[in-house]
């Protein structure tokens, strides 16, 4: 029995989808524990690309996929995603896709509030995905949220929608100066979702517990990344959920003692979408080159991702915050062809070296990244499948990351495809 959590270590888009899809072969159950359709997880199998926003990335491996209670789910998007997967030949049914009765629903007013607020903030915007994530988590915390269990109890649902719509409409009209919502229309529309989703709704905690008891392997799929965590990220330039490994337990209803390994996904360089601090960001030709070669465009919003050197300060932060037991390095191929590669090993602040990530954005803005320079390699490594075959300088780069993070390397990804991977220590054999 191995129950493994997979989390992003940076600001999202590290390649979690590819690694979850790869490892799902060895799992029986794959569960998402937080976030919503702000996520965009890419899987490439036999040259075909699939992007999932809500459905766990174990779906292509025909595993039981669960949406945990920590998620916020837009039912319209989930329906579209199910239809899209089915149209691509993937089987999706209440037998293999189950939704926690406690997961919260993203309602139409959540998207409207998200978009209108960002519009009002001008240059101070967060750069959200506009998917209603923050407003939905706000309602969960203030106990005004609507859950899947409410959706399938029509009277409860109508009562809650009517009560909350009154307040939302006041805010939408008088503060945000935008369109109001019609509760009758919402009730009618969501009645259709209720009929469609009722067979999928379940107690995810009980499902996982049964799987664990039966000795099955569970994979917990994180979305976003450690530095987008609501508590530990670059607040307020973060998402609205806890993205760190600890939330895999809260967001699914599983106790920490069931967890046997925690893998941190590390892109071989750093990217960020949206606003917020990014100490090792590149504004030169090298940044452009990485952006183009890495095809760094958001899988959800299509926005160009900001690119920079690998930052060991944030990686060490991720190791501690998540309790990482192993690393997966992705997109190593993208760095091929660069004469030199830099790693940020600390931040210089008022003449002193900071080794830990500061909470103050003011301090962070005044920090200068301190780099170590390593030699690059010119070979195309995307066809390689063994560690020994990698160019010496690529191996040096990987070893240096292991040293700086004091965490063992388990997998290296050298191209988008499922098999385009070097397994150093298989997570399901070694944990
Ligand atoms: P996620 O949100 O963490 O699942 O990552 P995304 O799917 O948003 O972004 C990662 C992108 O990198 C996707 O387009 C993947 O297909 C691609 N990718 C993943 N691993 C590799 C790799 O090793 N090399 C290259 N070149 N692309 C990769
Ligand atoms: P995956 O799972 C990268 C970013 C947004 C914005 C901030 C808040 O694909 O790695 P939100 O809509 O969540 O309120 O936006 O978080 N963001 C992501 N960036 N990858 C993601 O997901 C992201 N999900 C949210 O760009 O800066
Ligand atoms: Mg993504």
CSV table of C-alpha atoms and ligand atoms in Angstrom, one decimal:
chain,number,residue,atom,x,y,z
A,1,UNK,CA,0.0,0.0,0.0
A,2,UNK,CA,1.4,3.4,-1.0
A,3,UNK,CA,-0.6,6.6,-0.8
A,4,UNK,CA,1.2,9.4,-2.5
A,5,UNK,CA,0.6,13.2,-2.6
A,6,UNK,CA,1.7,15.1,-5.7
A,7,UNK,CA,2.1,18.9,-5.3
A,8,UNK,CA,3.6,21.7,-7.3
A,9,UNK,CA,6.6,23.4,-5.7
A,10,UNK,CA,6.6,26.7,-7.5
A,11,UNK,CA,3.7,28.8,-8.8
A,12,UNK,CA,1.8,26.1,-10.6
A,13,UNK,CA,2.1,24.5,-14.1
A,14,UNK,CA,5.0,22.4,-13.1
A,15,UNK,CA,3.7,19.4,-15.1
A,16,UNK,CA,1.6,17.8,-12.3
A,17,UNK,CA,-0.9,16.5,-14.8
A,18,UNK,CA,1.8,14.6,-16.8
A,19,UNK,CA,3.2,13.0,-13.6
A,20,UNK,CA,-0.2,12.1,-12.1
A,21,UNK,CA,-1.2,10.5,-15.4
A,22,UNK,CA,2.1,8.6,-15.5
A,23,UNK,CA,1.9,7.3,-11.9
A,24,UNK,CA,-1.8,6.6,-12.1
A,25,UNK,CA,-1.0,3.4,-13.8
A,26,UNK,CA,0.1,2.1,-10.4
A,27,UNK,CA,-2.7,3.6,-8.4
A,28,UNK,CA,-6.3,2.5,-7.9
A,29,UNK,CA,-7.8,5.8,-7.0
A,30,UNK,CA,-6.8,9.4,-7.9
A,31,UNK,CA,-8.3,12.2,-6.0
A,32,UNK,CA,-8.1,16.0,-6.3
A,33,UNK,CA,-8.2,17.8,-3.0
A,34,UNK,CA,-8.4,21.6,-3.6
A,35,UNK,CA,-8.9,24.3,-6.2
A,36,UNK,CA,-11.2,24.2,-9.1
A,37,UNK,CA,-11.1,25.0,-12.8
A,38,UNK,CA,-8.4,27.6,-12.3
A,39,UNK,CA,-6.2,24.5,-12.8
A,40,UNK,CA,-5.2,23.3,-16.2
A,41,UNK,CA,-3.4,19.9,-16.2
A,42,UNK,CA,-2.0,18.6,-19.5
A,43,UNK,CA,-1.6,15.0,-20.4
A,44,UNK,CA,0.0,13.7,-23.6
A,45,UNK,CA,-0.6,10.1,-24.5
A,46,UNK,CA,0.5,8.6,-27.8
A,47,UNK,CA,0.8,12.1,-29.3
A,48,UNK,CA,-2.7,13.1,-28.2
A,49,UNK,CA,-3.1,16.0,-25.8
A,50,UNK,CA,-5.8,16.2,-23.1
A,51,UNK,CA,-6.3,19.1,-20.7
A,52,UNK,CA,-8.3,18.6,-17.6
A,53,UNK,CA,-9.5,21.4,-15.3
A,54,UNK,CA,-11.5,19.5,-12.8
A,55,UNK,CA,-11.4,15.8,-13.5
A,56,UNK,CA,-8.4,14.1,-11.9
A,57,UNK,CA,-5.5,13.3,-14.3
A,58,UNK,CA,-6.0,9.6,-13.5
A,59,UNK,CA,-9.0,9.4,-15.9
A,60,UNK,CA,-7.0,8.3,-18.9
A,61,UNK,CA,-5.5,5.4,-17.0
A,62,UNK,CA,-9.1,4.2,-16.3
A,63,UNK,CA,-8.8,4.7,-12.5
A,64,UNK,CA,-11.4,5.7,-10.0
A,65,UNK,CA,-11.3,9.5,-10.0
A,66,UNK,CA,-12.6,11.5,-7.0
A,67,UNK,CA,-13.3,15.2,-6.6
A,68,UNK,CA,-12.6,15.9,-2.9
A,69,UNK,CA,-14.5,18.1,-0.4
A,70,UNK,CA,-11.7,20.7,-0.6
A,71,UNK,CA,-12.6,21.5,-4.2
A,72,UNK,CA,-14.8,24.2,-5.6
A,73,UNK,CA,-16.6,22.9,-8.7
A,74,UNK,CA,-18.3,24.8,-11.5
A,75,UNK,CA,-21.0,22.3,-12.6
A,76,UNK,CA,-21.2,23.7,-16.1
A,77,UNK,CA,-17.5,23.3,-16.6
A,78,UNK,CA,-17.5,19.8,-15.2
A,79,UNK,CA,-20.3,18.8,-17.6
A,80,UNK,CA,-18.4,20.2,-20.5
A,81,UNK,CA,-15.3,18.4,-19.4
A,82,UNK,CA,-17.1,15.1,-19.0
A,83,UNK,CA,-18.6,15.5,-22.5
A,84,UNK,CA,-15.2,16.5,-24.0
A,85,UNK,CA,-13.6,13.4,-22.5
A,86,UNK,CA,-16.3,11.1,-23.7
A,87,UNK,CA,-16.1,12.7,-27.2
A,88,UNK,CA,-12.4,11.8,-27.1
A,89,UNK,CA,-13.1,8.2,-26.3
A,90,UNK,CA,-12.4,8.3,-22.6
A,91,UNK,CA,-15.0,6.5,-20.5
A,92,UNK,CA,-16.5,8.6,-17.7
A,93,UNK,CA,-19.4,7.4,-15.7
A,94,UNK,CA,-20.7,7.5,-12.0
A,95,UNK,CA,-18.6,4.3,-11.6
A,96,UNK,CA,-15.3,6.0,-12.2
A,97,UNK,CA,-16.0,9.7,-11.5
A,98,UNK,CA,-17.3,10.6,-8.1
A,99,UNK,CA,-17.8,14.0,-6.4
A,100,UNK,CA,-17.7,14.7,-2.7
A,101,UNK,CA,-21.1,15.7,-1.3
A,102,UNK,CA,-19.2,18.4,0.6
A,103,UNK,CA,-17.5,20.0,-2.4
A,104,UNK,CA,-18.6,23.5,-2.9
A,105,UNK,CA,-20.4,24.8,-6.0
A,106,UNK,CA,-19.1,27.7,-8.0
A,107,UNK,CA,-22.3,29.7,-8.6
A,108,UNK,CA,-22.8,32.3,-11.5
A,109,UNK,CA,-22.4,35.2,-9.1
A,110,UNK,CA,-18.9,33.9,-8.0
A,111,UNK,CA,-17.6,34.3,-11.6
A,112,UNK,CA,-19.2,37.7,-11.9
A,113,UNK,CA,-17.7,39.0,-8.6
A,114,UNK,CA,-14.3,37.6,-9.5
A,115,UNK,CA,-14.2,39.3,-12.9
A,116,UNK,CA,-15.8,42.6,-11.8
A,117,UNK,CA,-13.5,42.9,-8.8
A,118,UNK,CA,-10.4,42.3,-10.8
A,119,UNK,CA,-11.6,45.0,-13.3
A,120,UNK,CA,-12.0,47.5,-10.4
A,121,UNK,CA,-8.6,46.9,-9.0
A,122,UNK,CA,-6.8,48.1,-12.2
A,123,UNK,CA,-3.0,47.7,-11.9
A,124,UNK,CA,-3.5,46.2,-8.4
A,125,UNK,CA,-5.3,43.2,-9.7
A,126,UNK,CA,-4.2,39.7,-8.7
A,127,UNK,CA,-4.5,38.4,-12.2
A,128,UNK,CA,-6.9,35.6,-11.2
A,129,UNK,CA,-8.2,33.1,-13.8
A,130,UNK,CA,-11.7,34.7,-13.5
A,131,UNK,CA,-13.3,31.4,-12.7
A,132,UNK,CA,-14.9,32.5,-9.4
A,133,UNK,CA,-12.5,30.6,-7.2
A,134,UNK,CA,-11.9,33.2,-4.6
A,135,UNK,CA,-15.5,34.3,-4.1
A,136,UNK,CA,-16.6,30.7,-3.8
A,137,UNK,CA,-14.0,29.9,-1.1
A,138,UNK,CA,-15.1,33.2,0.6
A,139,UNK,CA,-18.6,31.9,0.9
A,140,UNK,CA,-17.4,28.5,2.1
A,141,UNK,CA,-15.5,30.3,4.9
A,142,UNK,CA,-18.4,32.6,5.8
A,143,UNK,CA,-20.8,29.6,5.8
A,144,UNK,CA,-22.9,30.9,2.9
A,145,UNK,CA,-21.6,28.3,0.4
A,146,UNK,CA,-23.7,25.8,-1.5
A,147,UNK,CA,-22.5,22.2,-1.6
A,148,UNK,CA,-23.2,19.2,-3.9
A,149,UNK,CA,-25.3,17.7,-1.1
A,150,UNK,CA,-27.5,20.8,-1.2
A,151,UNK,CA,-27.7,20.6,-5.0
A,152,UNK,CA,-29.4,17.2,-4.8
A,153,UNK,CA,-31.8,18.3,-2.1
A,154,UNK,CA,-34.0,20.7,-4.2
A,155,UNK,CA,-35.8,22.5,-1.4
A,156,UNK,CA,-32.6,23.2,0.5
A,157,UNK,CA,-30.9,24.4,-2.7
A,158,UNK,CA,-33.7,26.8,-3.6
A,159,UNK,CA,-33.9,28.2,-0.1
A,160,UNK,CA,-30.1,28.8,0.0
A,161,UNK,CA,-30.0,30.3,-3.5
A,162,UNK,CA,-32.8,32.8,-2.7
A,163,UNK,CA,-31.2,33.8,0.6
A,164,UNK,CA,-27.8,34.4,-0.8
A,165,UNK,CA,-28.9,36.0,-4.2
A,166,UNK,CA,-30.5,38.9,-2.3
A,167,UNK,CA,-27.2,39.8,-0.7
A,168,UNK,CA,-25.1,39.1,-3.9
A,169,UNK,CA,-27.4,41.2,-6.0
A,170,UNK,CA,-27.0,44.2,-3.7
A,171,UNK,CA,-23.2,43.8,-3.9
A,172,UNK,CA,-23.2,43.2,-7.6
A,173,UNK,CA,-25.4,46.2,-8.4
A,174,UNK,CA,-24.5,48.8,-5.8
A,175,UNK,CA,-20.8,48.1,-5.2
A,176,UNK,CA,-19.5,46.4,-8.4
A,177,UNK,CA,-21.9,48.2,-10.7
A,178,UNK,CA,-22.5,45.0,-12.7
A,179,UNK,CA,-25.3,42.7,-13.8
A,180,UNK,CA,-27.4,41.0,-11.1
A,181,UNK,CA,-28.4,37.3,-11.1
A,182,UNK,CA,-31.9,35.8,-11.3
A,183,UNK,CA,-32.4,33.2,-8.6
A,184,UNK,CA,-35.3,31.5,-10.5
A,185,UNK,CA,-33.0,31.0,-13.5
A,186,UNK,CA,-30.2,29.6,-11.3
A,187,UNK,CA,-32.6,27.2,-9.6
A,188,UNK,CA,-33.9,26.0,-13.0
A,189,UNK,CA,-30.5,25.6,-14.5
A,190,UNK,CA,-29.0,23.9,-11.5
A,191,UNK,CA,-32.0,21.5,-11.3
A,192,UNK,CA,-30.6,20.1,-14.6
A,193,UNK,CA,-27.1,19.8,-13.1
A,194,UNK,CA,-28.6,18.0,-10.0
A,195,UNK,CA,-30.2,15.4,-12.2
A,196,UNK,CA,-27.0,14.8,-14.1
A,197,UNK,CA,-24.7,14.8,-11.1
A,198,UNK,CA,-26.8,13.0,-8.5
A,199,UNK,CA,-25.4,9.5,-9.4
A,200,UNK,CA,-21.8,10.9,-9.0
A,201,UNK,CA,-22.2,12.4,-5.5
A,202,UNK,CA,-20.7,10.4,-2.7
A,203,UNK,CA,-18.8,10.4,0.6
A,204,UNK,CA,-15.3,10.7,-0.7
A,205,UNK,CA,-13.7,10.1,2.7
A,206,UNK,CA,-15.6,6.8,3.0
A,207,UNK,CA,-14.5,5.8,-0.5
A,208,UNK,CA,-10.9,6.4,0.2
A,209,UNK,CA,-11.0,4.8,3.5
A,210,UNK,CA,-12.4,1.6,1.9
A,211,UNK,CA,-9.7,1.7,-0.8
A,212,UNK,CA,-6.9,2.1,1.8
A,213,UNK,CA,-8.3,-0.7,4.0
A,214,UNK,CA,-8.3,-3.0,0.9
A,215,UNK,CA,-4.6,-2.3,0.4
A,216,UNK,CA,-5.1,-0.2,-2.7
A,217,UNK,CA,-2.9,2.7,-3.8
A,218,UNK,CA,-4.3,6.3,-3.7
A,219,UNK,CA,-2.8,9.2,-5.5
A,220,UNK,CA,-3.6,12.7,-4.3
A,221,UNK,CA,-3.4,15.3,-7.1
A,222,UNK,CA,-2.6,18.8,-6.0
A,223,UNK,CA,-3.5,21.8,-8.2
A,224,UNK,CA,-1.6,25.1,-8.4
A,225,UNK,CA,1.7,25.3,-6.5
A,226,UNK,CA,3.2,25.8,-3.0
A,227,UNK,CA,3.8,29.5,-3.6
A,228,UNK,CA,0.1,30.1,-4.6
A,229,UNK,CA,-1.0,28.7,-1.2
A,230,UNK,CA,-3.4,31.0,0.6
A,231,UNK,CA,-1.3,30.8,3.8
A,232,UNK,CA,2.2,30.1,2.7
A,233,UNK,CA,2.3,31.7,-0.8
A,234,UNK,CA,3.1,35.2,-1.9
A,235,UNK,CA,-0.1,36.6,-0.3
A,236,UNK,CA,-2.2,38.3,-1.6
A,237,UNK,CA,-0.9,37.1,-5.0
A,238,UNK,CA,-2.1,33.6,-4.4
A,239,UNK,CA,-5.1,31.4,-5.0
A,240,UNK,CA,-7.8,30.9,-2.3
A,241,UNK,CA,-7.0,27.4,-1.1
A,242,UNK,CA,-4.2,25.6,0.7
A,243,UNK,CA,-2.2,24.0,-2.0
A,244,UNK,CA,0.4,22.3,0.3
A,245,UNK,CA,0.4,18.6,1.0
A,246,UNK,CA,-1.2,18.9,4.4
A,247,UNK,CA,-4.4,19.9,2.7
A,248,UNK,CA,-4.6,16.5,0.8
A,249,UNK,CA,-5.9,15.2,4.2
A,250,UNK,CA,-8.4,18.0,5.0
A,251,UNK,CA,-9.5,18.2,1.4
A,252,UNK,CA,-10.5,14.5,1.1
A,253,UNK,CA,-11.2,13.4,4.7
A,254,UNK,CA,-8.1,11.2,5.2
A,255,UNK,CA,-5.9,11.1,8.3
A,256,UNK,CA,-2.2,12.0,7.9
A,257,UNK,CA,-1.0,8.5,9.0
A,258,UNK,CA,-2.3,7.1,5.7
A,259,UNK,CA,0.2,9.1,3.6
A,260,UNK,CA,3.4,7.3,2.6
A,261,UNK,CA,5.1,9.7,0.2
A,262,UNK,CA,5.0,13.3,-0.9
A,263,UNK,CA,6.4,14.2,-4.3
A,264,UNK,CA,7.2,17.7,-5.3
A,265,UNK,CA,7.0,18.6,-8.9
A,266,UNK,CA,9.7,21.0,-10.0
A,267,UNK,CA,9.9,22.6,-13.4
A,268,UNK,CA,13.6,22.8,-14.4
A,269,UNK,CA,13.2,26.6,-14.4
A,270,UNK,CA,10.4,28.8,-12.9
A,271,UNK,CA,7.2,30.2,-14.4
A,272,UNK,CA,4.3,32.2,-13.0
A,273,UNK,CA,1.0,33.3,-14.6
A,274,UNK,CA,-0.7,36.4,-13.3
A,275,UNK,CA,0.7,39.1,-11.0
A,276,UNK,CA,2.9,38.9,-8.0
A,277,UNK,CA,6.5,38.7,-6.9
A,278,UNK,CA,9.0,36.5,-8.8
A,279,UNK,CA,12.6,37.1,-7.8
A,280,UNK,CA,14.3,35.1,-10.4
A,281,UNK,CA,12.2,36.4,-13.3
A,282,UNK,CA,14.0,37.0,-16.6
A,283,UNK,CA,13.3,40.0,-18.7
A,284,UNK,CA,15.8,39.2,-21.4
A,285,UNK,CA,16.3,37.0,-24.5
A,286,UNK,CA,16.9,34.0,-22.4
A,287,UNK,CA,13.5,34.4,-20.7
A,288,UNK,CA,11.9,34.7,-24.2
A,289,UNK,CA,13.8,31.7,-25.4
A,290,UNK,CA,12.6,29.6,-22.5
A,291,UNK,CA,9.0,30.9,-22.9
A,292,UNK,CA,9.0,29.9,-26.6
A,293,UNK,CA,10.8,26.6,-26.3
A,294,UNK,CA,8.8,25.6,-23.3
A,295,UNK,CA,5.6,26.7,-25.0
A,296,UNK,CA,4.8,28.6,-21.8
A,297,UNK,CA,1.2,29.6,-22.2
A,298,UNK,CA,-1.4,29.0,-19.5
A,299,UNK,CA,-3.5,25.8,-20.0
A,300,UNK,CA,-6.6,27.5,-18.6
A,301,UNK,CA,-6.4,31.2,-19.7
A,302,UNK,CA,-3.9,31.0,-22.6
A,303,UNK,CA,-1.9,33.8,-21.0
A,304,UNK,CA,1.8,34.0,-21.6
A,305,UNK,CA,3.7,32.6,-18.6
A,306,UNK,CA,6.4,34.7,-17.0
A,307,UNK,CA,9.7,32.8,-17.1
A,308,UNK,CA,12.9,32.8,-14.9
A,309,UNK,CA,15.7,30.7,-13.5
A,310,UNK,CA,15.2,27.9,-11.1
A,311,UNK,CA,14.9,29.3,-7.5
A,312,UNK,CA,16.3,27.1,-4.8
A,313,UNK,CA,15.0,29.4,-2.1
A,314,UNK,CA,11.4,28.7,-3.0
A,315,UNK,CA,12.3,25.0,-3.5
A,316,UNK,CA,13.7,24.7,0.0
A,317,UNK,CA,10.5,26.4,1.2
A,318,UNK,CA,8.4,23.8,-0.7
A,319,UNK,CA,10.5,20.9,0.8
A,320,UNK,CA,9.8,22.2,4.3
A,321,UNK,CA,6.1,23.2,3.9
A,322,UNK,CA,5.1,20.0,2.2
A,323,UNK,CA,7.5,17.6,3.9
A,324,UNK,CA,8.6,16.4,0.5
A,325,UNK,CA,10.0,12.9,0.3
A,326,UNK,CA,11.1,13.1,-3.4
A,327,UNK,CA,11.4,15.4,-6.3
A,328,UNK,CA,10.2,15.2,-9.9
A,329,UNK,CA,12.0,17.5,-12.3
A,330,UNK,CA,10.1,18.3,-15.5
A,331,UNK,CA,10.9,20.1,-18.7
A,332,UNK,CA,14.7,19.6,-18.4
A,333,UNK,CA,14.7,19.4,-22.2
A,334,UNK,CA,13.7,23.0,-22.5
A,335,UNK,CA,17.1,24.2,-21.0
A,336,UNK,CA,19.0,22.4,-23.7
A,337,UNK,CA,21.1,24.7,-26.0
A,338,UNK,CA,21.8,27.3,-23.3
A,339,UNK,CA,25.5,28.0,-22.7
A,340,UNK,CA,25.0,28.6,-19.0
A,341,UNK,CA,22.2,27.9,-16.6
A,342,UNK,CA,21.7,29.8,-13.4
A,343,UNK,CA,20.2,28.7,-10.1
A,344,UNK,CA,19.1,31.3,-7.6
A,345,UNK,CA,20.6,30.1,-4.3
A,346,UNK,CA,19.7,33.0,-2.0
A,347,UNK,CA,18.4,36.5,-1.9
A,348,UNK,CA,20.5,39.5,-1.0
A,349,UNK,CA,18.7,41.9,1.3
A,350,UNK,CA,20.4,45.0,2.7
A,351,UNK,CA,23.8,43.4,2.2
A,352,UNK,CA,22.8,40.2,3.9
A,353,UNK,CA,22.0,36.8,2.4
A,354,UNK,CA,18.5,35.6,3.1
A,355,UNK,CA,18.1,31.8,2.8
A,356,UNK,CA,14.4,31.7,3.7
A,357,UNK,CA,11.5,33.1,1.7
A,358,UNK,CA,10.3,36.4,3.4
A,359,UNK,CA,6.6,36.9,4.1
A,360,UNK,CA,6.9,40.7,3.5
A,361,UNK,CA,6.3,41.7,-0.1
A,362,UNK,CA,8.3,44.9,0.6
A,363,UNK,CA,11.3,42.9,1.7
A,364,UNK,CA,10.9,40.5,-1.2
A,365,UNK,CA,10.7,43.4,-3.7
A,366,UNK,CA,14.0,44.7,-2.3
A,367,UNK,CA,15.7,41.3,-2.5
A,368,UNK,CA,18.3,40.6,-5.3
A,369,UNK,CA,18.6,37.0,-6.4
A,370,UNK,CA,22.1,35.6,-5.9
A,371,UNK,CA,22.9,33.1,-8.6
A,372,UNK,CA,25.2,30.2,-9.1
A,373,UNK,CA,26.1,29.5,-12.7
A,374,UNK,CA,26.4,26.0,-14.1
A,375,UNK,CA,27.5,24.9,-17.6
A,376,UNK,CA,24.7,24.1,-20.1
A,377,UNK,CA,24.4,21.3,-22.6
A,378,UNK,CA,23.6,21.4,-26.3
A,379,UNK,CA,22.3,17.9,-26.9
A,380,UNK,CA,18.6,17.2,-27.4
A,381,UNK,CA,17.7,15.0,-24.5
A,382,UNK,CA,14.0,14.5,-25.3
A,383,UNK,CA,14.6,10.9,-26.6
A,384,UNK,CA,16.6,9.7,-23.5
A,385,UNK,CA,15.1,7.3,-21.0
A,386,UNK,CA,18.0,6.6,-18.7
A,387,UNK,CA,19.9,8.8,-16.3
A,388,UNK,CA,23.3,7.5,-17.5
A,389,UNK,CA,22.5,8.7,-21.1
A,390,UNK,CA,22.0,12.3,-20.0
A,391,UNK,CA,24.8,14.8,-20.9
A,392,UNK,CA,27.3,15.2,-18.0
A,393,UNK,CA,26.2,18.9,-17.5
A,394,UNK,CA,22.5,17.9,-17.3
A,395,UNK,CA,23.4,15.4,-14.6
A,396,UNK,CA,25.4,18.0,-12.8
A,397,UNK,CA,22.4,20.3,-12.8
A,398,UNK,CA,20.1,17.6,-11.4
A,399,UNK,CA,22.6,16.7,-8.7
A,400,UNK,CA,23.0,20.3,-7.7
A,401,UNK,CA,19.2,20.6,-7.3
A,402,UNK,CA,19.2,17.5,-5.1
A,403,UNK,CA,22.0,19.0,-3.0
A,404,UNK,CA,20.4,22.4,-2.6
A,405,UNK,CA,17.0,20.9,-1.6
A,406,UNK,CA,18.4,17.9,0.3
A,407,UNK,CA,15.7,15.8,-1.3
A,408,UNK,CA,16.2,12.8,-3.6
A,409,UNK,CA,15.3,12.9,-7.3
A,410,UNK,CA,12.8,10.3,-8.3
A,411,UNK,CA,11.7,11.2,-11.8
A,412,UNK,CA,13.0,13.4,-14.7
A,413,UNK,CA,10.7,14.4,-17.5
A,414,UNK,CA,12.2,15.2,-20.8
A,415,UNK,CA,9.2,15.8,-23.1
A,416,UNK,CA,5.4,16.2,-22.7
A,417,UNK,CA,4.5,12.5,-23.5
A,418,UNK,CA,3.6,10.0,-20.8
A,419,UNK,CA,6.6,7.7,-21.6
A,420,UNK,CA,9.0,10.5,-22.3
A,421,UNK,CA,10.4,10.2,-18.8
A,422,UNK,CA,13.4,8.9,-16.9
A,423,UNK,CA,12.5,7.0,-13.7
A,424,UNK,CA,15.3,7.3,-11.1
A,425,UNK,CA,13.4,5.7,-8.2
A,426,UNK,CA,9.9,4.6,-8.8
A,427,UNK,CA,7.6,6.3,-6.2
A,428,UNK,CA,5.4,3.2,-5.9
A,429,UNK,CA,8.3,0.9,-5.3
A,430,UNK,CA,10.4,3.0,-2.9
A,431,UNK,CA,8.0,4.6,-0.5
B,1,LIG,P1,0.2,21.4,-14.5
B,1,LIG,O1,-0.8,22.4,-14.3
B,1,LIG,O2,1.2,21.3,-13.4
B,1,LIG,O3,-0.4,20.0,-14.8
B,1,LIG,O4,1.1,21.8,-15.8
B,1,LIG,P2,0.5,22.3,-17.2
B,1,LIG,O5,-0.1,21.2,-17.9
B,1,LIG,O6,-0.3,23.5,-17.0
B,1,LIG,O7,1.8,22.8,-17.9
B,1,LIG,C1,2.9,22.0,-18.1
B,1,LIG,C2,3.1,22.0,-19.7
B,1,LIG,O8,4.4,21.4,-19.9
B,1,LIG,C3,2.2,21.2,-20.5
B,1,LIG,O9,2.0,21.7,-21.7
B,1,LIG,C4,2.9,19.8,-20.6
B,1,LIG,O10,2.4,19.1,-21.7
B,1,LIG,C5,4.3,20.2,-20.7
B,1,LIG,N1,5.3,19.3,-20.2
B,1,LIG,C6,5.2,18.5,-19.1
B,1,LIG,N2,6.4,17.8,-19.0
B,1,LIG,C7,7.2,18.3,-20.0
B,1,LIG,C8,8.6,18.0,-20.3
B,1,LIG,O11,9.3,17.3,-19.6
B,1,LIG,N3,9.1,18.7,-21.4
B,1,LIG,C9,8.4,19.5,-22.1
B,1,LIG,N4,8.9,20.1,-23.2
B,1,LIG,N5,7.1,19.8,-21.8
B,1,LIG,C10,6.5,19.2,-20.8
B,2,LIG,P1,-2.4,24.5,-12.2
B,2,LIG,O1,-3.1,23.5,-11.3
B,2,LIG,C1,-0.8,28.6,-12.5
B,2,LIG,C2,-2.9,31.7,-10.4
B,2,LIG,C3,-3.6,32.8,-11.2
B,2,LIG,C4,-3.5,34.0,-10.3
B,2,LIG,C5,-3.7,33.4,-8.9
B,2,LIG,C6,-5.1,33.5,-8.4
B,2,LIG,O2,-2.6,24.4,-13.6
B,2,LIG,O3,-0.9,24.6,-11.8
B,2,LIG,P2,-7.4,32.2,-8.9
B,2,LIG,O4,-8.2,32.1,-10.2
B,2,LIG,O5,-7.0,30.9,-8.4
B,2,LIG,O6,-8.1,33.1,-7.9
B,2,LIG,O7,-6.1,33.0,-9.4
B,2,LIG,O8,-3.3,32.0,-9.1
B,2,LIG,N1,-3.3,30.3,-10.7
B,2,LIG,C7,-2.5,29.5,-11.3
B,2,LIG,N2,-1.3,29.7,-11.9
B,2,LIG,N3,-1.3,27.3,-12.5
B,2,LIG,C8,-2.5,27.1,-11.9
B,2,LIG,O9,-3.1,25.9,-11.7
B,2,LIG,C9,-3.2,28.2,-11.3
B,2,LIG,N4,-4.4,28.4,-10.7
B,2,LIG,C10,-4.4,29.7,-10.3
B,2,LIG,O10,-3.0,33.0,-12.5
B,2,LIG,O11,-2.2,34.5,-10.4
B,3,LIG,MG1,-1.5,24.1,-15.3
